Tab-separated table of C-alpha atoms and ligand atoms in Angstrom:
chain	number	residue	atom	x	y	z
A	1	UNK	CA	-21.830	4.176	9.359
A	2	UNK	CA	-22.191	6.821	12.309
A	3	UNK	CA	-22.292	10.585	11.349
A	4	UNK	CA	-18.795	12.092	11.578
A	5	UNK	CA	-17.853	13.497	14.963
A	6	UNK	CA	-15.317	16.192	14.689
A	7	UNK	CA	-14.975	17.090	18.361
A	8	UNK	CA	-11.483	17.312	19.640
A	9	UNK	CA	-12.587	16.953	23.131
A	10	UNK	CA	-15.469	15.054	25.046
A	11	UNK	CA	-16.590	15.806	28.572
A	12	UNK	CA	-15.236	13.643	31.396
A	13	UNK	CA	-17.955	11.673	33.276
A	14	UNK	CA	-18.082	12.182	37.026
A	15	UNK	CA	-14.647	13.655	36.929
A	16	UNK	CA	-13.048	10.807	34.794
A	17	UNK	CA	-12.061	10.657	31.133
A	18	UNK	CA	-14.041	8.022	29.072
A	19	UNK	CA	-12.926	6.235	25.992
A	20	UNK	CA	-13.002	9.460	24.108
A	21	UNK	CA	-11.555	12.562	25.811
A	22	UNK	CA	-8.989	14.112	23.315
A	23	UNK	CA	-9.038	13.505	19.516
A	24	UNK	CA	-5.232	12.812	19.296
A	25	UNK	CA	-5.624	9.626	21.361
A	26	UNK	CA	-8.911	8.323	19.858
A	27	UNK	CA	-12.121	9.501	18.150
A	28	UNK	CA	-15.365	7.625	17.305
A	29	UNK	CA	-15.039	7.766	13.579
A	30	UNK	CA	-11.414	6.604	13.679
A	31	UNK	CA	-12.327	3.602	16.032
A	32	UNK	CA	-15.208	2.667	13.670
A	33	UNK	CA	-12.913	2.633	10.728
A	34	UNK	CA	-10.199	0.662	12.688
A	35	UNK	CA	-12.808	-2.004	13.630
A	36	UNK	CA	-13.784	-2.422	9.932
A	37	UNK	CA	-10.175	-2.507	8.805
A	38	UNK	CA	-9.224	-4.968	11.448
A	39	UNK	CA	-11.948	-7.341	10.451
A	40	UNK	CA	-10.758	-7.137	6.814
A	41	UNK	CA	-7.220	-8.088	7.633
A	42	UNK	CA	-8.034	-10.321	10.575
A	43	UNK	CA	-6.020	-8.403	13.214
A	44	UNK	CA	-5.982	-5.069	15.265
A	45	UNK	CA	-5.956	-2.021	12.974
A	46	UNK	CA	-4.633	1.462	13.757
A	47	UNK	CA	-5.112	4.485	11.552
A	48	UNK	CA	-2.457	6.947	10.636
A	49	UNK	CA	-2.323	10.192	8.842
A	50	UNK	CA	-0.757	8.611	5.708
A	51	UNK	CA	0.618	5.449	4.514
A	52	UNK	CA	4.158	6.949	5.279
A	53	UNK	CA	2.835	7.766	8.722
A	54	UNK	CA	2.020	4.061	9.317
A	55	UNK	CA	5.274	2.874	7.910
A	56	UNK	CA	7.351	5.402	10.070
A	57	UNK	CA	5.362	4.361	13.168
A	58	UNK	CA	5.837	0.696	12.702
A	59	UNK	CA	9.684	1.166	12.468
A	60	UNK	CA	10.277	3.886	14.950
A	61	UNK	CA	7.537	2.563	17.431
A	62	UNK	CA	8.549	-1.164	17.374
A	63	UNK	CA	12.367	-1.250	16.849
A	64	UNK	CA	15.128	-0.104	18.882
A	65	UNK	CA	17.959	2.269	17.723
A	66	UNK	CA	20.536	0.460	15.553
A	67	UNK	CA	18.103	-2.159	14.399
A	68	UNK	CA	18.979	-4.002	11.114
A	69	UNK	CA	16.032	-4.212	8.642
A	70	UNK	CA	15.770	-6.458	5.517
A	71	UNK	CA	14.098	-4.434	2.857
A	72	UNK	CA	12.643	-6.018	-0.309
A	73	UNK	CA	14.269	-4.441	-3.105
A	74	UNK	CA	11.629	-2.767	-5.382
A	75	UNK	CA	9.476	-1.915	-2.396
A	76	UNK	CA	7.599	1.314	-2.861
A	77	UNK	CA	10.376	3.928	-3.470
A	78	UNK	CA	8.985	6.275	-0.628
A	79	UNK	CA	9.696	3.483	1.825
A	80	UNK	CA	13.204	2.967	0.656
A	81	UNK	CA	13.883	6.733	0.675
A	82	UNK	CA	12.521	6.975	4.289
A	83	UNK	CA	14.707	4.161	5.394
A	84	UNK	CA	17.937	5.412	3.597
A	85	UNK	CA	17.503	9.135	4.490
A	86	UNK	CA	15.582	9.541	7.824
A	87	UNK	CA	16.018	6.272	9.475
A	88	UNK	CA	19.668	5.758	8.761
A	89	UNK	CA	20.129	9.045	10.652
A	90	UNK	CA	18.926	7.333	13.650
A	91	UNK	CA	21.193	4.331	13.281
A	92	UNK	CA	18.865	1.995	11.581
A	93	UNK	CA	20.693	-0.288	9.157
A	94	UNK	CA	19.009	-1.227	6.003
A	95	UNK	CA	19.946	-4.271	3.821
A	96	UNK	CA	18.062	-4.703	0.621
A	97	UNK	CA	17.259	-8.324	-0.547
A	98	UNK	CA	15.249	-10.033	-3.485
A	99	UNK	CA	11.943	-10.596	-1.933
A	100	UNK	CA	11.364	-13.728	-4.261
A	101	UNK	CA	13.803	-15.547	-2.060
A	102	UNK	CA	14.317	-15.790	1.741
A	103	UNK	CA	15.653	-12.751	3.707
A	104	UNK	CA	19.200	-12.353	4.934
A	105	UNK	CA	20.371	-13.421	8.487
A	106	UNK	CA	21.003	-11.069	11.370
A	107	UNK	CA	17.940	-8.631	11.104
A	108	UNK	CA	15.134	-7.676	13.512
A	109	UNK	CA	12.545	-6.928	10.801
A	110	UNK	CA	11.642	-8.155	7.260
A	111	UNK	CA	9.924	-5.698	5.068
A	112	UNK	CA	7.880	-7.190	2.143
A	113	UNK	CA	5.523	-5.719	-0.500
A	114	UNK	CA	2.630	-7.719	-2.165
A	115	UNK	CA	2.981	-7.166	-5.139
A	116	UNK	CA	5.680	-4.499	-5.296
A	117	UNK	CA	4.965	-1.133	-6.741
A	118	UNK	CA	5.803	-0.589	-9.685
A	119	UNK	CA	7.850	-3.662	-10.519
A	120	UNK	CA	5.046	-6.215	-9.289
A	121	UNK	CA	7.462	-8.770	-7.708
A	122	UNK	CA	5.724	-11.073	-5.350
A	123	UNK	CA	7.447	-12.433	-2.182
A	124	UNK	CA	7.760	-15.979	-1.141
A	125	UNK	CA	5.533	-15.256	1.897
A	126	UNK	CA	6.036	-18.731	3.628
A	127	UNK	CA	9.812	-18.745	3.275
A	128	UNK	CA	10.217	-15.097	4.462
A	129	UNK	CA	8.016	-15.763	7.467
A	130	UNK	CA	9.865	-19.000	8.308
A	131	UNK	CA	13.353	-17.501	7.936
A	132	UNK	CA	12.314	-14.387	9.808
A	133	UNK	CA	10.680	-16.186	12.732
A	134	UNK	CA	13.541	-18.380	13.076
A	135	UNK	CA	15.685	-15.403	13.929
A	136	UNK	CA	12.963	-13.741	15.986
A	137	UNK	CA	12.404	-10.949	13.427
A	138	UNK	CA	9.084	-9.470	12.710
A	139	UNK	CA	7.538	-9.704	9.207
A	140	UNK	CA	5.828	-6.548	7.924
A	141	UNK	CA	3.977	-6.699	4.556
A	142	UNK	CA	2.871	-3.618	2.694
A	143	UNK	CA	-0.170	-5.035	0.980
A	144	UNK	CA	-1.414	-1.805	-0.547
A	145	UNK	CA	-1.614	-3.046	-4.039
A	146	UNK	CA	-3.262	-6.399	-3.079
A	147	UNK	CA	-5.734	-5.026	-0.435
A	148	UNK	CA	-7.396	-7.610	1.966
A	149	UNK	CA	-9.800	-8.470	-0.616
A	150	UNK	CA	-7.090	-10.359	-2.538
A	151	UNK	CA	-4.605	-11.216	0.227
A	152	UNK	CA	-4.565	-11.310	4.060
A	153	UNK	CA	-0.924	-11.623	5.016
A	154	UNK	CA	-1.628	-12.193	8.732
A	155	UNK	CA	-3.245	-15.404	7.576
A	156	UNK	CA	0.185	-16.587	6.157
A	157	UNK	CA	2.146	-15.670	9.306
A	158	UNK	CA	3.078	-12.002	8.894
A	159	UNK	CA	3.185	-9.959	12.239
A	160	UNK	CA	1.897	-6.630	10.806
A	161	UNK	CA	0.233	-5.526	7.506
A	162	UNK	CA	0.464	-1.993	6.307
A	163	UNK	CA	-1.573	-0.150	3.671
A	164	UNK	CA	-1.573	3.099	2.196
A	165	UNK	CA	-5.324	3.665	2.589
A	166	UNK	CA	-4.959	6.540	0.103
A	167	UNK	CA	-5.160	3.894	-2.559
A	168	UNK	CA	-7.680	1.120	-2.854
A	169	UNK	CA	-9.124	1.311	0.633
A	170	UNK	CA	-10.163	4.938	0.278
A	171	UNK	CA	-10.590	4.218	-3.426
A	172	UNK	CA	-11.593	7.691	-4.753
A	173	UNK	CA	-8.521	9.712	-4.767
A	174	UNK	CA	-9.933	12.080	-2.122
A	175	UNK	CA	-8.305	10.890	1.232
A	176	UNK	CA	-4.802	10.523	2.573
A	177	UNK	CA	-4.546	7.771	5.237
A	178	UNK	CA	-2.462	4.951	6.392
A	179	UNK	CA	-3.217	1.703	8.320
A	180	UNK	CA	-1.232	-0.819	10.282
A	181	UNK	CA	-2.941	-3.998	11.245
A	182	UNK	CA	-1.247	-6.083	14.005
A	183	UNK	CA	-1.403	-9.689	15.023
A	184	UNK	CA	-0.194	-9.253	18.616
A	185	UNK	CA	-1.897	-7.165	21.265
A	186	UNK	CA	1.485	-5.993	22.416
A	187	UNK	CA	2.439	-4.479	19.082
A	188	UNK	CA	-0.990	-2.919	18.731
A	189	UNK	CA	-0.602	-1.215	22.257
A	190	UNK	CA	2.773	-0.042	21.580
A	191	UNK	CA	1.836	1.611	18.177
A	192	UNK	CA	-1.293	3.187	19.880
A	193	UNK	CA	1.043	4.688	22.307
A	194	UNK	CA	3.421	5.778	19.812
A	195	UNK	CA	0.751	7.487	17.667
A	196	UNK	CA	-0.574	9.278	20.637
A	197	UNK	CA	2.946	10.451	21.510
A	198	UNK	CA	3.818	11.605	18.073
A	199	UNK	CA	0.460	12.783	16.727
A	200	UNK	CA	0.757	10.884	13.454
A	201	UNK	CA	-3.116	10.584	13.579
A	202	UNK	CA	-5.920	10.372	11.144
A	203	UNK	CA	-8.475	13.200	11.410
A	204	UNK	CA	-12.356	12.298	11.677
A	205	UNK	CA	-13.252	13.492	8.039
A	206	UNK	CA	-10.727	11.285	6.209
A	207	UNK	CA	-11.562	8.319	8.537
A	208	UNK	CA	-15.292	8.847	7.568
A	209	UNK	CA	-14.466	9.030	3.858
A	210	UNK	CA	-12.418	5.832	4.341
A	211	UNK	CA	-15.459	4.122	5.863
A	212	UNK	CA	-17.541	5.164	2.839
A	213	UNK	CA	-14.998	3.846	0.421
A	214	UNK	CA	-14.692	0.464	2.263
A	215	UNK	CA	-18.306	-0.237	1.487
A	216	UNK	CA	-17.448	-0.783	-2.251
A	217	UNK	CA	-14.036	-2.112	-1.838
A	218	UNK	CA	-14.787	-5.604	-2.919
A	219	UNK	CA	-16.702	-4.723	-6.109
A	220	UNK	CA	-14.081	-2.159	-6.890
A	221	UNK	CA	-11.138	-4.411	-6.488
A	222	UNK	CA	-12.819	-7.393	-8.344
A	223	UNK	CA	-13.783	-5.189	-11.308
A	224	UNK	CA	-10.271	-3.484	-11.344
A	225	UNK	CA	-8.584	-6.943	-11.161
A	226	UNK	CA	-10.610	-8.266	-13.999
A	227	UNK	CA	-9.969	-5.225	-16.307
A	228	UNK	CA	-6.269	-5.006	-15.307
A	229	UNK	CA	-5.885	-8.762	-16.333
A	230	UNK	CA	-7.532	-8.189	-19.858
A	231	UNK	CA	-5.478	-4.938	-20.368
A	232	UNK	CA	-2.228	-6.858	-19.348
A	233	UNK	CA	-2.925	-9.601	-21.755
A	234	UNK	CA	-3.725	-7.171	-24.565
A	235	UNK	CA	-0.498	-5.177	-23.869
A	236	UNK	CA	1.513	-8.438	-23.812
A	237	UNK	CA	0.308	-9.063	-27.403
A	238	UNK	CA	1.005	-5.401	-28.674
A	239	UNK	CA	4.069	-5.072	-30.839
A	240	UNK	CA	4.985	-1.682	-29.231
A	241	UNK	CA	5.182	-3.195	-25.743
A	242	UNK	CA	8.443	-4.901	-24.778
A	243	UNK	CA	7.366	-6.336	-21.370
A	244	UNK	CA	4.319	-6.358	-19.156
A	245	UNK	CA	4.587	-6.812	-15.282
A	246	UNK	CA	1.230	-8.154	-13.719
A	247	UNK	CA	1.075	-11.017	-11.102
A	248	UNK	CA	-1.859	-12.423	-13.215
A	249	UNK	CA	0.336	-13.212	-15.998
A	250	UNK	CA	1.808	-16.511	-14.578
A	251	UNK	CA	3.405	-15.500	-11.459
A	252	UNK	CA	3.259	-18.725	-9.435
A	253	UNK	CA	3.891	-17.217	-6.125
A	254	UNK	CA	1.144	-14.700	-6.644
A	255	UNK	CA	-1.192	-17.445	-7.732
A	256	UNK	CA	-0.517	-19.332	-4.515
A	257	UNK	CA	-1.262	-16.447	-2.194
A	258	UNK	CA	-3.816	-14.168	-3.892
A	259	UNK	CA	-7.415	-15.037	-4.253
A	260	UNK	CA	-10.110	-13.944	-6.694
A	261	UNK	CA	-7.830	-11.622	-8.775
A	262	UNK	CA	-4.415	-9.930	-9.018
A	263	UNK	CA	-5.186	-6.334	-8.482
A	264	UNK	CA	-5.640	-3.200	-10.596
A	265	UNK	CA	-1.796	-2.379	-10.707
A	266	UNK	CA	0.478	-3.170	-13.589
A	267	UNK	CA	3.489	-1.703	-15.407
A	268	UNK	CA	4.770	-2.106	-18.924
A	269	UNK	CA	7.908	-1.179	-20.849
A	270	UNK	CA	7.257	0.632	-24.178
A	271	UNK	CA	9.417	-0.275	-27.112
A	272	UNK	CA	11.540	2.710	-28.257
A	273	UNK	CA	12.838	3.927	-24.858
A	274	UNK	CA	12.220	6.847	-22.563
A	275	UNK	CA	10.855	9.160	-25.297
A	276	UNK	CA	8.368	6.637	-26.426
A	277	UNK	CA	7.082	6.012	-22.944
A	278	UNK	CA	6.760	9.772	-22.333
A	279	UNK	CA	4.757	9.983	-25.504
A	280	UNK	CA	2.412	7.274	-24.192
A	281	UNK	CA	1.827	9.259	-20.924
A	282	UNK	CA	0.984	12.399	-22.690
A	283	UNK	CA	-1.242	10.880	-25.359
A	284	UNK	CA	-4.012	9.162	-23.367
A	285	UNK	CA	-7.298	10.962	-22.803
A	286	UNK	CA	-9.558	8.801	-20.658
A	287	UNK	CA	-6.640	7.565	-18.599
A	288	UNK	CA	-5.191	10.620	-16.783
A	289	UNK	CA	-1.418	11.244	-16.553
A	290	UNK	CA	-1.201	11.385	-12.820
A	291	UNK	CA	0.493	9.689	-9.947
A	292	UNK	CA	-0.822	7.323	-7.339
A	293	UNK	CA	-3.002	4.246	-7.790
A	294	UNK	CA	-6.082	2.631	-6.616
A	295	UNK	CA	-8.739	5.103	-7.516
A	296	UNK	CA	-11.873	4.628	-9.568
A	297	UNK	CA	-10.375	6.558	-12.401
A	298	UNK	CA	-7.434	5.029	-14.304
A	299	UNK	CA	-4.177	6.880	-14.140
A	300	UNK	CA	-0.832	6.217	-15.702
A	301	UNK	CA	2.802	7.621	-15.554
A	302	UNK	CA	6.391	7.056	-16.320
A	303	UNK	CA	8.142	6.272	-12.948
A	304	UNK	CA	11.735	7.099	-13.872
A	305	UNK	CA	11.121	10.797	-13.000
A	306	UNK	CA	10.509	9.927	-9.310
A	307	UNK	CA	12.596	6.639	-8.906
A	308	UNK	CA	15.582	7.219	-11.169
A	309	UNK	CA	17.453	4.087	-12.166
A	310	UNK	CA	15.420	1.770	-9.813
A	311	UNK	CA	13.074	1.409	-12.817
A	312	UNK	CA	13.495	1.148	-16.478
A	313	UNK	CA	13.334	4.385	-18.482
A	314	UNK	CA	10.632	3.098	-20.652
A	315	UNK	CA	8.566	1.924	-17.826
A	316	UNK	CA	4.884	3.144	-17.508
A	317	UNK	CA	2.762	2.361	-14.482
A	318	UNK	CA	-0.850	1.922	-14.949
A	319	UNK	CA	-3.473	1.842	-12.186
A	320	UNK	CA	-6.748	0.520	-13.753
A	321	UNK	CA	-9.931	2.133	-12.610
A	322	UNK	CA	-13.534	1.314	-13.154
A	323	UNK	CA	-14.013	2.480	-16.780
A	324	UNK	CA	-15.232	-0.088	-19.273
A	325	UNK	CA	-12.218	-2.160	-20.303
A	326	UNK	CA	-12.780	-1.734	-24.032
A	327	UNK	CA	-12.641	2.031	-23.457
A	328	UNK	CA	-9.503	1.785	-21.538
A	329	UNK	CA	-7.907	-0.318	-24.259
A	330	UNK	CA	-8.881	1.993	-27.107
A	331	UNK	CA	-7.274	4.903	-25.173
A	332	UNK	CA	-4.048	2.903	-24.708
A	333	UNK	CA	-3.935	1.558	-28.149
A	334	UNK	CA	-4.050	5.051	-29.650
A	335	UNK	CA	-1.397	6.426	-27.348
A	336	UNK	CA	0.950	3.494	-28.098
A	337	UNK	CA	3.615	3.807	-30.860
A	338	UNK	CA	1.826	3.005	-34.122
A	339	UNK	CA	-1.527	3.867	-32.729
B	1	PLP	N1	3.215	1.747	0.193
B	1	PLP	C1	2.873	1.766	-1.110
B	1	PLP	C2	2.855	0.440	-1.719
B	1	PLP	C3	2.451	2.955	-1.784
B	1	PLP	O1	2.169	2.765	-3.087
B	1	PLP	C4	2.456	4.218	-1.182
B	1	PLP	C5	2.189	5.420	-1.737
B	1	PLP	O2	2.284	5.513	-3.077
B	1	PLP	C6	2.784	4.236	0.246
B	1	PLP	C7	3.047	3.015	0.946
B	1	PLP	C8	2.666	5.526	0.989
B	1	PLP	O3	1.402	5.903	1.203
B	1	PLP	P1	0.981	7.350	1.428
B	1	PLP	O4	1.117	8.201	0.076
B	1	PLP	O5	-0.520	7.384	1.832
B	1	PLP	O6	1.701	7.974	2.457
C-alpha cells in the first residue's frame, strides 16, 4: 500500500496534465484501490462515494431516460426506494420480479442481488443472464453480501457487479464507499465519465482504509461464513425460532454459485411476533443492536422499522462478525424467548 495522497491537484508536466491533475477525476489511492477491486472481481472497477452512489451511477450513467428495469423483489430496500422515488421521477420504469426465476421481457436492465438483504433469496444467475442477454439487457448483480471471495458474478455472465464497500470490503464499519466492476471497456469508460461529471467520488482517506480492509478480506469472510453457518444451524434447532434464512441451509442455487462458504449475513423469525423480536434485539450484549452488516463486530436489528411490510414483523437480521462462535451463541440464546 502506498501512503495516502490527499492532494486535490497535481502540477502539469511541461504544460500538460498527467494521469493525476484534479482529485475529482482520479487520485493515486483511488486507482490503487480500483486495481485491487478489479482483480478481485475480474473486471474494471470504479470507486464511488457510497454503495448507493455506485447504484445511482450505474442506472443514470448507462441507461436512457424512460428505460425499463427488472428489479429483484427483496433487493436491498434502499435500492428499491431509489428506483421508486428518484428514478421514476426521471421516467425510469421499474418492474419487480422473483429473482429465483427468469426476469420479465421488455427490459433494458436486470438487477439481481446475491444473496438478497435481508431475505437471503438467491437468483438463478445463469437463467437471468440468458434471458437478459437474449433481449440485449444488461445484468447488474449487487454482490455486497457475497463478496468476491465467495462469488464472482462476472464469471457467470453478469455485465456489472456492484458492492457497498461499506460492508465486507471495508470490513471495519469505519468507511462509506461503493464500487462498480464492469466487464466491458465501454461501460467502464462511460461510468468514469459520469463519475467525473457528477462528483460521486470516493475521497483518498476512505479509499486507503478500504485498501487496508481488503488485506484481510478472505480470512474475515471465511471465518464469518463458518460462524454464520454454525449460528444458523443452532437457530434452526431453537424452539423460539420460527424460520431461519441462510443460503448455507440447503439453498441449491446458492450452493451452485457460491464457493467456500455462504457469507456472514442471515435473518430469522422469532416466535411470538414483533414484540418478541424487539425483545431479542434489545437483550443481546456482545452483539450490538445496530444497523448495517459486514463488520468485524456482530450486529443485529429488526428490519420492520426500516422496510415496513416488505419483511415479516418478527424478522431479525444478524450480521455475524469475528467473535468466537460459542460466545455469539451464548449471547443469542440468553436473548431469545425462554433464555
Ligand atoms: N446494497 C446492499 C446489498 C446494501 O446492503 C447496501 C447498504 O446497506 C447498499 C447496497 C448501499 O450501500 P451504502 O450504504 O454504502 O450506500
